[in-house]
Amino acid sequence: MPKICSMMSHRSIQCSLAASMACSIAMTSFGFAQIAPPTSAQAAATPSTIDILKDRPDRPAQSALLGGHFESAAAGISFHTPIDCRQVRGNGEEIARFIDEKKSWELVAAKTVTKEPLPLTAAEKFKSSGLLEIVVSQIRNSNPGAEILREDVTNVNQSKAALIAARLTVGTQRKLLQQVIIQSSDRLYYTIALTSPAGKKPTDESEADPGEKLAVDTFSELVDSIKLMDLAAVRADQDERLFRTRAFYVSLTPARIKQALVPEQWLRLVRDGKDVGYTYIIEEADAQGASQGVKVGVRSRTMPDANTQVDGETWYFVSFDRRHETWSNLAAAEDRKTANKSNMSEIGASDAITKNVLNNNLQIGVANDPRQPAVEAIDLYDLTVTKAGKQTNSAPLKMRLPPYYLPQALGHLLPRLVPLNAPKTYMFYTYVSEQGRVMARYVDVGREQSVTLAGQKLNAIPITDRIGLEGSAIIHYMSPQGKYLGSLNADTQLTILPSDGDALQKIWANNINLTRPAVPDQPAK
């Protein structure tokens, strides 16, 4: 190829503890929504491709420039990564993010699914713009002084791809952006972008900036290593999970939900043999207006280090028919060393509406009026989430929910609701506060086995619970009779164990609050 230039509440408790220690990483985003295609004048103004960015000799996929390998069965892509790059937490819809602090390199891989079919380039469908032209247009609009060094189409391991390279300014620094867009279908695209420091514009090849040339050579070899994976097996597994999820929802009666309720629970949070927090939980039947259902209250306190204390108060409500839910989360963090305090609140709700929609596949029989349109009644679920606080004050999130959405209260109860009599796998969609979006939740019920939990041997049924196909797994252990025995996350070494109020009082002495959690009326200011 031509070379390129250039859960239950235990889960929320665990996420809150992790979030209190997480760092945010800023980036410059190169999206492409609602961006006008480049004008002919802009195209004419494009500078010629610099010498080091064209006609590079082919090299093997692995070399001294590439030192790692990334593969995601969930995303359906694999590639080699630059040497000395380490993976860090990604943002939003990113597949993965890598950085090299010494070289000031940042590598981001992402997947995009467009609402409507979109060609890779305008030339394919004789349209005004394809994805290549849209992305280049956005780079120009976001960076008026950007030099577009390359924009063309090639093949990457039998997949059609677009190559883009540009010198642009990010803040006060000049950067070299190298980007490859790989087409999987007319709606599915993968993007891998490497941002590195840019050198001065060379007058000839001998004056090429060494750092820029290294970035170009590295990205060229990375592109050669990219492979798209067959997602057929993943899709088949998801279809089977969703089929079982639908059957599970059908069997989820009010009596079954009520039977799973535990009026009061006390939990210990233990890491490396040391208590780092506790949780007090209330579960009870309740009503909101005409909606009969259950509500769950959670009060938690975590101390991830000697100077940090994070307190949380949560209420979930869901109607038995899952057509209405509300929840509120209130978190307050305190740095005991500096006495600095911060808070965040989140209020969410989802509701179902019944709407008549046209369906031409419906059969209009003799018994029906042939003049009546072929319509059917379907349920549509809408989600609204509002966050506020000293460091968070974003616009409300509003979105249409998938039919397999799992309300927060049922997510809390889930390990006590799924059948334990046989190994089964499920897939739900749930709102994840830490990510601010709805994500897939995979739940696998295992076979009864002998396990060791907190040094004690037990006969238990493990329920593996993770957000995303490759997310960090929490294993909930249930007795064959359906009693909760504890949870473990091997990645974070966090163990959650049932306890009682007296035991927690002894562990935490005066630093404990086991009162009923409060319900905020509105987001914290």
Short mmCIF file of C-alpha atoms in Angstrom, two decimals:
data_model
loop_
_atom_site.label_atom_id
_atom_site.label_comp_id
_atom_site.label_asym_id
_atom_site.label_seq_id
_atom_site.Cartn_x
_atom_site.Cartn_y
_atom_site.Cartn_z
CA MET A 1 0.00 0.00 0.00
CA PRO A 2 1.16 3.60 -0.46
CA LYS A 3 2.63 4.99 2.73
CA ILE A 4 0.67 7.45 4.83
CA CYS A 5 2.16 10.78 5.67
CA SER A 6 2.06 12.33 8.38
CA MET A 7 -24.20 -4.50 38.93
CA MET A 8 -26.03 -3.81 41.39
CA SER A 9 -25.21 -0.87 43.66
CA HIS A 10 -21.99 -2.71 44.44
CA ARG A 11 -20.87 -1.75 40.93
CA SER A 12 -21.70 1.93 41.48
CA ILE A 13 -19.85 1.85 44.81
CA GLN A 14 -16.81 0.43 43.10
CA CYS A 15 -16.99 2.97 40.28
CA SER A 16 -17.26 5.85 42.75
CA LEU A 17 -14.11 4.67 44.49
CA ALA A 18 -12.27 4.39 41.21
CA ALA A 19 -13.55 7.75 39.98
CA SER A 20 -12.22 9.51 43.07
CA MET A 21 -8.71 8.48 42.07
CA ALA A 22 -8.99 8.91 38.30
CA CYS A 23 -7.32 11.64 36.26
CA SER A 24 -8.91 13.38 33.27
CA ILE A 25 -6.92 13.74 30.06
CA ALA A 26 -7.70 16.56 27.63
CA MET A 27 -7.57 16.08 23.86
CA THR A 28 -8.42 17.84 20.64
CA SER A 29 -11.31 16.09 18.89
CA PHE A 30 -11.60 15.79 15.13
CA GLY A 31 -15.27 14.84 14.66
CA PHE A 32 -17.14 15.31 11.40
CA ALA A 33 -20.81 15.99 12.16
CA GLN A 34 -22.50 18.77 10.19
CA ILE A 35 -19.31 20.05 8.58
CA ALA A 36 -19.48 21.62 5.15
CA PRO A 37 -17.33 20.14 2.36
CA PRO A 38 -14.27 22.11 1.25
CA THR A 39 -14.77 24.73 -1.40
CA SER A 40 -12.87 24.72 -4.70
CA ALA A 41 -10.86 27.72 -3.47
CA GLN A 42 -9.81 25.79 -0.38
CA ALA A 43 -8.80 22.81 -2.49
CA ALA A 44 -6.69 25.02 -4.74
CA ALA A 45 -4.95 26.50 -1.71
CA THR A 46 -3.84 23.08 -0.42
CA PRO A 47 -0.01 22.94 -0.30
CA SER A 48 1.78 20.17 -2.13
CA THR A 49 2.68 17.00 -0.22
CA ILE A 50 6.04 17.23 1.54
CA ASP A 51 8.66 14.77 0.31
CA ILE A 52 8.91 12.66 3.46
CA LEU A 53 5.18 11.98 3.30
CA LYS A 54 5.02 10.20 -0.03
CA ASP A 55 6.33 7.06 -1.68
CA ARG A 56 7.74 5.56 1.50
CA PRO A 57 9.28 2.08 0.89
CA ASP A 58 7.26 -0.81 2.31
CA ARG A 59 8.39 -2.19 5.64
CA PRO A 60 7.24 -5.13 7.77
CA ALA A 61 4.44 -4.45 10.29
CA GLN A 62 6.75 -4.95 13.25
CA SER A 63 10.08 -3.21 13.61
CA ALA A 64 12.13 -1.20 16.07
CA LEU A 65 9.51 1.55 15.71
CA LEU A 66 6.59 -0.56 16.94
CA GLY A 67 6.76 -2.05 20.42
CA GLY A 68 3.28 -3.22 21.41
CA HIS A 69 0.12 -4.85 20.10
CA PHE A 70 -3.51 -3.85 20.67
CA GLU A 71 -6.49 -6.05 19.85
CA SER A 72 -10.17 -5.57 20.65
CA ALA A 73 -12.67 -8.28 19.76
CA ALA A 74 -15.46 -5.94 20.84
CA ALA A 75 -14.38 -3.17 18.47
CA GLY A 76 -13.21 -5.58 15.76
CA ILE A 77 -9.73 -4.16 15.15
CA SER A 78 -6.09 -4.91 15.94
CA PHE A 79 -2.87 -2.98 15.29
CA HIS A 80 0.68 -2.56 16.54
CA THR A 81 1.48 0.48 18.69
CA PRO A 82 4.56 2.74 18.69
CA ILE A 83 7.39 1.74 20.97
CA ASP A 84 7.33 3.39 24.42
CA CYS A 85 3.62 4.27 24.08
CA ARG A 86 1.44 3.26 27.04
CA GLN A 87 -2.31 2.89 27.06
CA VAL A 88 -4.34 5.37 29.11
CA ARG A 89 -8.02 5.83 29.82
CA GLY A 90 -9.95 6.88 26.73
CA ASN A 91 -12.78 9.37 26.29
CA GLY A 92 -16.31 8.80 25.07
CA GLU A 93 -16.55 6.51 22.05
CA GLU A 94 -12.81 5.90 21.74
CA ILE A 95 -11.62 2.34 21.30
CA ALA A 96 -8.23 3.04 22.86
CA ARG A 97 -5.79 5.86 23.63
CA PHE A 98 -2.01 5.73 23.96
CA ILE A 99 0.55 8.37 24.92
CA ASP A 100 4.31 8.79 24.89
CA GLU A 101 5.11 11.62 27.31
CA LYS A 102 8.76 11.85 26.29
CA LYS A 103 7.99 12.39 22.59
CA SER A 104 4.68 14.22 23.26
CA TRP A 105 2.85 11.71 21.05
CA GLU A 106 -0.83 10.83 21.37
CA LEU A 107 -2.47 7.94 19.51
CA VAL A 108 -6.26 7.58 19.46
CA ALA A 109 -8.35 4.81 17.88
CA ALA A 110 -12.11 5.28 17.47
CA LYS A 111 -15.07 3.69 15.74
CA THR A 112 -17.87 5.65 14.07
CA VAL A 113 -21.29 4.41 12.96
CA THR A 114 -23.10 6.94 10.78
CA LYS A 115 -26.90 7.27 10.82
CA GLU A 116 -27.08 7.16 7.04
CA PRO A 117 -24.82 5.45 4.47
CA LEU A 118 -21.82 7.67 3.75
CA PRO A 119 -19.15 7.04 1.10
CA LEU A 120 -15.50 7.16 2.05
CA THR A 121 -14.88 9.78 -0.59
CA ALA A 122 -17.08 11.92 -2.82
CA ALA A 123 -15.69 10.29 -5.96
CA GLU A 124 -17.22 6.91 -5.03
CA LYS A 125 -20.88 7.95 -5.15
CA PHE A 126 -20.53 11.17 -7.16
CA LYS A 127 -21.76 13.15 -4.14
CA SER A 128 -20.67 16.54 -2.89
CA SER A 129 -18.69 15.04 -0.03
CA GLY A 130 -17.62 11.76 1.50
CA LEU A 131 -16.14 11.11 4.90
CA LEU A 132 -12.64 12.04 3.69
CA GLU A 133 -13.78 15.45 2.45
CA ILE A 134 -15.87 16.07 5.60
CA VAL A 135 -12.96 15.36 7.95
CA VAL A 136 -10.55 17.49 5.94
CA SER A 137 -13.12 20.29 5.91
CA GLN A 138 -13.45 20.11 9.68
CA ILE A 139 -9.69 20.26 10.15
CA ARG A 140 -9.61 23.42 8.02
CA ASN A 141 -12.57 24.98 9.84
CA SER A 142 -11.16 24.19 13.28
CA ASN A 143 -7.64 25.28 12.32
CA PRO A 144 -7.78 28.03 9.66
CA GLY A 145 -3.98 27.99 9.26
CA ALA A 146 -3.74 24.20 8.86
CA GLU A 147 -1.56 22.82 6.05
CA ILE A 148 -3.22 19.77 4.53
CA LEU A 149 -0.23 17.67 3.50
CA ARG A 150 -2.04 14.62 2.20
CA GLU A 151 -5.62 13.47 1.52
CA ASP A 152 -6.03 10.44 -0.67
CA VAL A 153 -7.45 6.91 -0.78
CA THR A 154 -5.56 3.62 -0.61
CA ASN A 155 -6.00 0.06 0.72
CA VAL A 156 -5.10 -1.19 4.20
CA ASN A 157 -4.96 -4.98 4.29
CA GLN A 158 -7.79 -5.37 1.74
CA SER A 159 -9.91 -2.60 3.28
CA LYS A 160 -10.44 0.74 1.58
CA ALA A 161 -8.95 3.61 3.59
CA ALA A 162 -8.41 7.36 3.47
CA LEU A 163 -5.11 8.96 4.51
CA ILE A 164 -4.92 12.46 5.93
CA ALA A 165 -1.94 14.44 7.19
CA ALA A 166 -1.87 18.04 8.33
CA ARG A 167 0.26 20.51 10.22
CA LEU A 168 -1.92 22.54 12.56
CA THR A 169 -1.86 24.54 15.76
CA VAL A 170 -3.23 23.10 19.01
CA GLY A 171 -3.20 25.84 21.65
CA THR A 172 0.21 27.42 21.22
CA GLN A 173 1.95 24.38 19.76
CA ARG A 174 2.40 23.25 16.18
CA LYS A 175 1.33 19.64 15.67
CA LEU A 176 1.54 17.03 12.95
CA LEU A 177 -1.72 15.12 12.64
CA GLN A 178 -1.63 11.80 10.80
CA GLN A 179 -4.93 10.05 10.40
CA VAL A 180 -6.19 6.92 8.65
CA ILE A 181 -9.91 6.25 8.15
CA ILE A 182 -10.69 2.62 7.35
CA GLN A 183 -14.02 1.66 5.84
CA SER A 184 -15.70 -1.50 7.15
CA SER A 185 -19.08 -0.76 5.52
CA ASP A 186 -20.93 2.27 4.18
CA ARG A 187 -21.91 3.14 7.77
CA LEU A 188 -19.04 1.74 9.87
CA TYR A 189 -15.62 3.42 9.92
CA TYR A 190 -12.49 3.10 12.06
CA THR A 191 -10.17 6.05 12.65
CA ILE A 192 -6.64 5.96 14.04
CA ALA A 193 -4.88 9.29 14.54
CA LEU A 194 -1.37 10.09 15.73
CA THR A 195 -0.66 13.63 16.93
CA SER A 196 2.99 14.60 17.40
CA PRO A 197 5.11 17.79 17.44
CA ALA A 198 5.51 19.35 13.99
CA GLY A 199 8.80 20.58 12.61
CA LYS A 200 9.39 23.55 10.40
CA LYS A 201 8.32 23.23 6.78
CA PRO A 202 11.37 21.80 4.97
CA THR A 203 12.60 23.14 1.67
CA ASP A 204 13.92 19.73 0.63
CA GLU A 205 14.22 16.17 1.98
CA SER A 206 17.62 16.80 3.60
CA GLU A 207 16.08 19.44 5.86
CA ALA A 208 13.23 17.22 7.12
CA ASP A 209 12.76 17.50 10.87
CA PRO A 210 14.08 14.29 12.53
CA GLY A 211 11.23 14.13 15.05
CA GLU A 212 8.61 14.60 12.38
CA LYS A 213 10.25 12.02 10.12
CA LEU A 214 10.27 9.50 13.00
CA ALA A 215 6.54 10.08 13.55
CA VAL A 216 5.84 9.64 9.84
CA ASP A 217 7.84 6.41 9.61
CA THR A 218 6.22 5.03 12.77
CA PHE A 219 2.67 5.82 11.65
CA SER A 220 3.32 4.34 8.22
CA GLU A 221 4.30 1.03 9.79
CA LEU A 222 1.39 1.20 12.21
CA VAL A 223 -1.03 1.58 9.30
CA ASP A 224 0.44 -1.49 7.63
CA SER A 225 -0.27 -3.49 10.81
CA ILE A 226 -3.99 -2.64 11.04
CA LYS A 227 -6.39 -5.56 10.63
CA LEU A 228 -10.17 -5.55 10.83
CA MET A 229 -11.56 -8.59 12.60
CA ASP A 230 -14.63 -10.67 11.76
CA LEU A 231 -17.39 -9.63 14.16
CA ALA A 232 -19.81 -12.38 13.13
CA ALA A 233 -19.11 -14.48 16.23
CA VAL A 234 -19.50 -11.44 18.51
CA ARG A 235 -22.81 -10.51 16.88
CA ALA A 236 -24.09 -14.09 17.15
CA ASP A 237 -23.22 -14.14 20.86
CA GLN A 238 -24.94 -10.79 21.39
CA ASP A 239 -28.08 -12.01 19.59
CA GLU A 240 -28.23 -15.08 21.82
CA ARG A 241 -27.74 -12.95 24.93
CA LEU A 242 -30.47 -10.51 23.89
CA PHE A 243 -32.88 -13.39 23.22
CA ARG A 244 -32.35 -14.62 26.79
CA THR A 245 -32.66 -11.06 28.09
CA ARG A 246 -36.06 -10.71 26.44
CA ALA A 247 -37.21 -13.99 28.01
CA PHE A 248 -35.88 -12.79 31.37
CA TYR A 249 -37.88 -9.56 31.15
CA VAL A 250 -41.06 -11.50 30.32
CA SER A 251 -40.65 -13.61 33.47
CA LEU A 252 -39.80 -10.62 35.70
CA THR A 253 -43.04 -10.36 37.67
CA PRO A 254 -43.79 -7.97 40.57
CA ALA A 255 -43.81 -10.97 42.95
CA ARG A 256 -40.34 -12.00 41.81
CA ILE A 257 -38.95 -8.49 42.28
CA LYS A 258 -40.50 -8.17 45.74
CA GLN A 259 -39.07 -11.55 46.74
CA ALA A 260 -35.54 -10.32 45.91
CA LEU A 261 -35.75 -7.31 48.23
CA VAL A 262 -33.66 -7.22 51.42
CA PRO A 263 -34.92 -4.51 53.82
CA GLU A 264 -31.45 -3.66 55.16
CA GLN A 265 -27.90 -4.57 54.11
CA TRP A 266 -24.47 -3.57 55.38
CA LEU A 267 -21.40 -4.10 53.20
CA ARG A 268 -17.65 -3.86 53.78
CA LEU A 269 -15.34 -2.61 51.04
CA VAL A 270 -11.92 -4.23 51.40
CA ARG A 271 -8.73 -3.78 49.36
CA ASP A 272 -5.53 -5.72 50.06
CA GLY A 273 -6.94 -6.84 53.40
CA LYS A 274 -7.70 -3.26 54.51
CA ASP A 275 -11.17 -1.74 54.89
CA VAL A 276 -11.51 1.24 52.54
CA GLY A 277 -15.23 1.90 52.87
CA TYR A 278 -18.69 0.70 53.76
CA THR A 279 -22.24 0.79 52.40
CA TYR A 280 -25.69 0.79 53.98
CA ILE A 281 -28.59 -0.23 51.69
CA ILE A 282 -32.38 -0.01 52.05
CA GLU A 283 -34.78 -1.83 49.70
CA GLU A 284 -38.57 -1.54 49.88
CA ALA A 285 -41.77 -1.55 47.86
CA ASP A 286 -43.05 1.93 47.08
CA ALA A 287 -45.08 3.98 44.63
CA GLN A 288 -44.59 7.17 42.63
CA GLY A 289 -47.98 8.55 41.67
CA ALA A 290 -49.90 5.72 40.03
CA SER A 291 -46.71 3.67 39.42
CA GLN A 292 -46.24 0.77 41.84
CA GLY A 293 -42.68 -0.47 42.17
CA VAL A 294 -39.61 -0.63 44.38
CA LYS A 295 -37.08 1.88 45.61
CA VAL A 296 -33.52 1.38 46.78
CA GLY A 297 -31.54 3.73 49.00
CA VAL A 298 -27.75 3.57 49.29
CA ARG A 299 -25.46 5.42 51.68
CA SER A 300 -21.74 4.86 51.14
CA ARG A 301 -18.41 6.14 52.39
CA THR A 302 -15.06 5.32 50.78
CA MET A 303 -11.54 6.35 51.76
CA PRO A 304 -9.23 5.50 48.84
CA ASP A 305 -6.29 7.07 50.67
CA ALA A 306 -5.50 8.59 54.07
CA ASN A 307 -6.45 12.13 52.99
CA THR A 308 -9.53 11.52 50.83
CA GLN A 309 -13.10 10.77 51.90
CA VAL A 310 -15.96 10.29 49.43
CA ASP A 311 -19.56 10.15 50.68
CA GLY A 312 -22.46 9.10 48.49
CA GLU A 313 -26.24 9.06 48.81
CA THR A 314 -28.36 7.36 46.16
CA TRP A 315 -32.05 6.59 45.60
CA TYR A 316 -33.42 4.43 42.78
CA PHE A 317 -37.08 3.89 41.93
CA VAL A 318 -38.53 1.70 39.18
CA SER A 319 -42.09 0.64 38.46
CA PHE A 320 -42.78 -3.08 38.25
CA ASP A 321 -43.53 -2.79 34.51
CA ARG A 322 -40.22 -0.88 33.91
CA ARG A 323 -42.15 1.96 32.20
CA HIS A 324 -41.05 4.57 34.72
CA GLU A 325 -37.89 5.09 36.75
CA THR A 326 -36.17 7.90 38.63
CA TRP A 327 -32.89 8.10 40.44
CA SER A 328 -30.69 10.60 42.25
CA ASN A 329 -27.00 10.41 43.09
CA LEU A 330 -25.26 12.83 45.43
CA ALA A 331 -21.49 12.56 45.99
CA ALA A 332 -19.30 14.74 48.20
CA ALA A 333 -15.50 14.46 48.28
CA GLU A 334 -13.23 15.99 50.90
CA ASP A 335 -9.47 16.37 50.98
CA ARG A 336 -8.71 16.15 54.68
CA LYS A 337 -5.24 17.57 54.24
CA THR A 338 -6.31 20.78 52.50
CA ALA A 339 -9.94 20.83 53.70
CA ASN A 340 -11.04 21.30 50.07
CA LYS A 341 -14.53 19.98 49.35
CA SER A 342 -16.39 19.28 46.15
CA ASN A 343 -19.78 17.82 45.32
CA MET A 344 -21.70 16.47 42.36
CA SER A 345 -25.33 15.52 41.92
CA GLU A 346 -27.06 13.55 39.21
CA ILE A 347 -30.81 13.21 38.68
CA GLY A 348 -32.16 10.84 36.05
CA ALA A 349 -35.48 9.52 34.78
CA SER A 350 -36.70 7.23 32.04
CA ASP A 351 -40.27 6.84 30.82
CA ALA A 352 -42.04 4.78 28.21
CA ILE A 353 -44.51 6.24 25.74
CA THR A 354 -46.75 4.25 23.40
CA LYS A 355 -46.68 5.47 19.82
CA ASN A 356 -48.46 4.32 16.69
CA VAL A 357 -46.05 3.80 13.81
CA LEU A 358 -46.53 2.81 10.19
CA ASN A 359 -45.57 -0.81 9.43
CA ASN A 360 -46.05 -1.89 5.83
CA ASN A 361 -45.18 -5.48 6.76
CA LEU A 362 -48.44 -5.87 8.69
CA GLN A 363 -51.06 -7.98 6.92
CA ILE A 364 -54.40 -6.24 6.47
CA GLY A 365 -56.94 -9.09 6.47
CA VAL A 366 -60.57 -9.28 5.40
CA ALA A 367 -61.66 -8.54 8.95
CA ASN A 368 -59.81 -5.22 8.84
CA ASP A 369 -60.72 -2.07 7.03
CA PRO A 370 -58.49 -2.06 3.91
CA ARG A 371 -58.56 1.74 4.01
CA GLN A 372 -57.00 1.78 7.48
CA PRO A 373 -53.21 2.40 7.41
CA ALA A 374 -51.01 -0.48 8.59
CA VAL A 375 -49.99 0.84 11.99
CA GLU A 376 -48.87 -0.84 15.18
CA ALA A 377 -48.41 0.39 18.75
CA ILE A 378 -44.83 0.30 20.03
CA ASP A 379 -43.23 1.40 23.28
CA LEU A 380 -40.48 4.00 23.11
CA TYR A 381 -38.28 4.73 26.13
CA ASP A 382 -36.70 8.14 26.70
CA LEU A 383 -33.91 8.97 29.16
CA THR A 384 -33.09 12.33 30.74
CA VAL A 385 -30.07 12.86 33.01
CA THR A 386 -29.02 16.14 34.64
CA LYS A 387 -25.67 16.62 36.38
CA ALA A 388 -24.49 19.58 38.41
CA GLY A 389 -21.76 20.50 40.87
CA LYS A 390 -18.72 22.70 41.34
CA GLN A 391 -16.84 20.89 38.57
CA THR A 392 -19.80 19.66 36.54
CA ASN A 393 -22.60 21.73 35.04
CA SER A 394 -23.41 20.29 31.65
CA ALA A 395 -26.60 20.37 29.60
CA PRO A 396 -29.08 17.58 30.35
CA LEU A 397 -28.58 14.32 28.48
CA LYS A 398 -31.65 13.30 26.50
CA MET A 399 -31.78 10.15 24.41
CA ARG A 400 -33.96 7.35 23.13
CA LEU A 401 -33.25 4.06 24.91
CA PRO A 402 -32.80 0.60 23.36
CA PRO A 403 -35.52 -1.99 24.19
CA TYR A 404 -33.12 -3.97 26.38
CA TYR A 405 -32.44 -1.06 28.71
CA LEU A 406 -32.00 -2.03 32.38
CA PRO A 407 -33.28 0.55 34.92
CA GLN A 408 -30.90 1.49 37.72
CA ALA A 409 -32.92 -0.16 40.52
CA LEU A 410 -33.13 -3.46 38.63
CA GLY A 411 -29.42 -3.20 37.87
CA HIS A 412 -28.84 -3.05 41.63
CA LEU A 413 -31.00 -6.14 42.18
CA LEU A 414 -29.87 -8.06 39.09
CA PRO A 415 -27.67 -10.79 40.70
CA ARG A 416 -30.66 -11.71 42.88
CA LEU A 417 -33.08 -11.68 39.95
CA VAL A 418 -31.36 -13.74 37.24
CA PRO A 419 -32.06 -17.52 37.36
CA LEU A 420 -29.28 -19.49 39.05
CA ASN A 421 -30.38 -23.01 38.10
CA ALA A 422 -28.32 -23.21 34.89
CA PRO A 423 -25.41 -21.34 33.25
CA LYS A 424 -26.77 -18.55 31.05
CA THR A 425 -25.52 -15.34 29.50
CA TYR A 426 -27.35 -12.06 29.12
CA MET A 427 -26.80 -8.62 27.64
CA PHE A 428 -28.47 -5.45 28.88
CA TYR A 429 -28.06 -1.75 28.20
CA THR A 430 -27.54 0.49 31.21
CA TYR A 431 -26.74 4.11 31.93
CA VAL A 432 -23.18 4.45 33.30
CA SER A 433 -22.74 7.60 35.35
CA GLU A 434 -18.93 7.68 35.09
CA GLN A 435 -19.11 7.66 31.27
CA GLY A 436 -22.28 9.74 31.00
CA ARG A 437 -23.83 7.39 28.44
CA VAL A 438 -25.72 4.14 27.92
CA MET A 439 -23.46 1.13 27.51
CA ALA A 440 -23.78 -2.64 27.08
CA ARG A 441 -23.71 -4.69 30.28
CA TYR A 442 -22.72 -8.35 29.95
CA VAL A 443 -23.85 -10.78 32.65
CA ASP A 444 -22.72 -14.43 32.74
CA VAL A 445 -24.24 -16.87 35.25
CA GLY A 446 -21.81 -19.72 35.93
CA ARG A 447 -22.04 -23.16 37.47
CA GLU A 448 -21.94 -23.86 41.18
CA GLN A 449 -18.35 -24.31 42.31
CA SER A 450 -16.05 -24.12 45.31
CA VAL A 451 -14.57 -20.64 45.69
CA THR A 452 -12.40 -18.78 48.18
CA LEU A 453 -13.68 -15.34 49.17
CA ALA A 454 -11.83 -13.29 51.78
CA GLY A 455 -10.01 -16.42 52.90
CA GLN A 456 -13.19 -18.45 53.36
CA LYS A 457 -14.10 -21.46 51.20
CA LEU A 458 -17.67 -21.42 49.94
CA ASN A 459 -19.92 -23.24 47.48
CA ALA A 460 -21.15 -20.45 45.25
CA ILE A 461 -22.56 -19.60 41.84
CA PRO A 462 -20.41 -16.89 40.21
CA ILE A 463 -22.10 -14.15 38.21
CA THR A 464 -19.60 -12.29 36.04
CA ASP A 465 -20.71 -8.71 35.46
CA ARG A 466 -18.94 -6.23 33.18
CA ILE A 467 -19.61 -3.03 31.29
CA GLY A 468 -18.62 -3.60 27.67
CA LEU A 469 -17.42 -6.84 26.14
CA GLU A 470 -13.89 -6.27 27.43
CA GLY A 471 -14.69 -4.25 30.55
CA SER A 472 -13.30 -4.92 34.01
CA ALA A 473 -15.20 -7.88 35.45
CA ILE A 474 -16.90 -7.89 38.84
CA ILE A 475 -17.79 -11.38 40.05
CA HIS A 476 -20.80 -11.59 42.35
CA TYR A 477 -21.00 -14.81 44.37
CA MET A 478 -24.45 -16.18 45.18
CA SER A 479 -25.36 -19.22 47.26
CA PRO A 480 -27.42 -21.93 45.50
CA GLN A 481 -30.36 -20.65 47.58
CA GLY A 482 -29.94 -17.13 46.16
CA LYS A 483 -28.20 -15.42 49.08
CA TYR A 484 -25.60 -12.78 48.28
CA LEU A 485 -22.12 -13.86 49.51
CA GLY A 486 -19.87 -11.06 48.20
CA SER A 487 -18.21 -9.57 45.12
CA LEU A 488 -14.67 -9.37 43.78
CA ASN A 489 -12.94 -7.28 41.13
CA ALA A 490 -9.56 -8.86 40.45
CA ASP A 491 -8.36 -5.83 38.45
CA THR A 492 -8.82 -3.35 41.29
CA GLN A 493 -8.36 -5.93 44.09
CA LEU A 494 -11.57 -4.66 45.65
CA THR A 495 -13.70 -7.12 47.63
CA ILE A 496 -17.24 -6.41 48.84
CA LEU A 497 -18.47 -8.50 51.77
CA PRO A 498 -21.80 -8.68 53.64
CA SER A 499 -21.58 -7.36 57.18
CA ASP A 500 -23.80 -5.85 59.88
CA GLY A 501 -24.13 -2.52 61.61
CA ASP A 502 -22.34 -3.55 64.78
CA ALA A 503 -19.33 -4.90 62.89
CA LEU A 504 -19.04 -1.73 60.80
CA GLN A 505 -19.33 0.38 63.94
CA LYS A 506 -16.34 -1.43 65.44
CA ILE A 507 -14.27 -1.05 62.26
CA TRP A 508 -15.00 2.64 61.68
CA ALA A 509 -15.65 3.83 65.25
CA ASN A 510 -16.86 7.44 65.09
CA ASN A 511 -16.24 7.83 61.35
CA ILE A 512 -19.50 6.19 60.29
CA ASN A 513 -23.02 7.20 59.27
CA LEU A 514 -25.61 4.46 58.86
CA THR A 515 -28.69 6.70 58.69
CA ARG A 516 -31.25 6.58 55.91
CA PRO A 517 -29.90 8.46 52.86
CA ALA A 518 -31.46 11.81 51.97
CA VAL A 519 -33.19 12.57 48.68
CA PRO A 520 -32.02 15.77 46.95
CA ASP A 521 -34.83 17.86 45.50
CA GLN A 522 -32.66 19.35 42.79
CA PRO A 523 -29.08 19.18 41.49
CA ALA A 524 -26.47 20.59 43.86
CA LYS A 525 -25.22 24.10 43.07
#
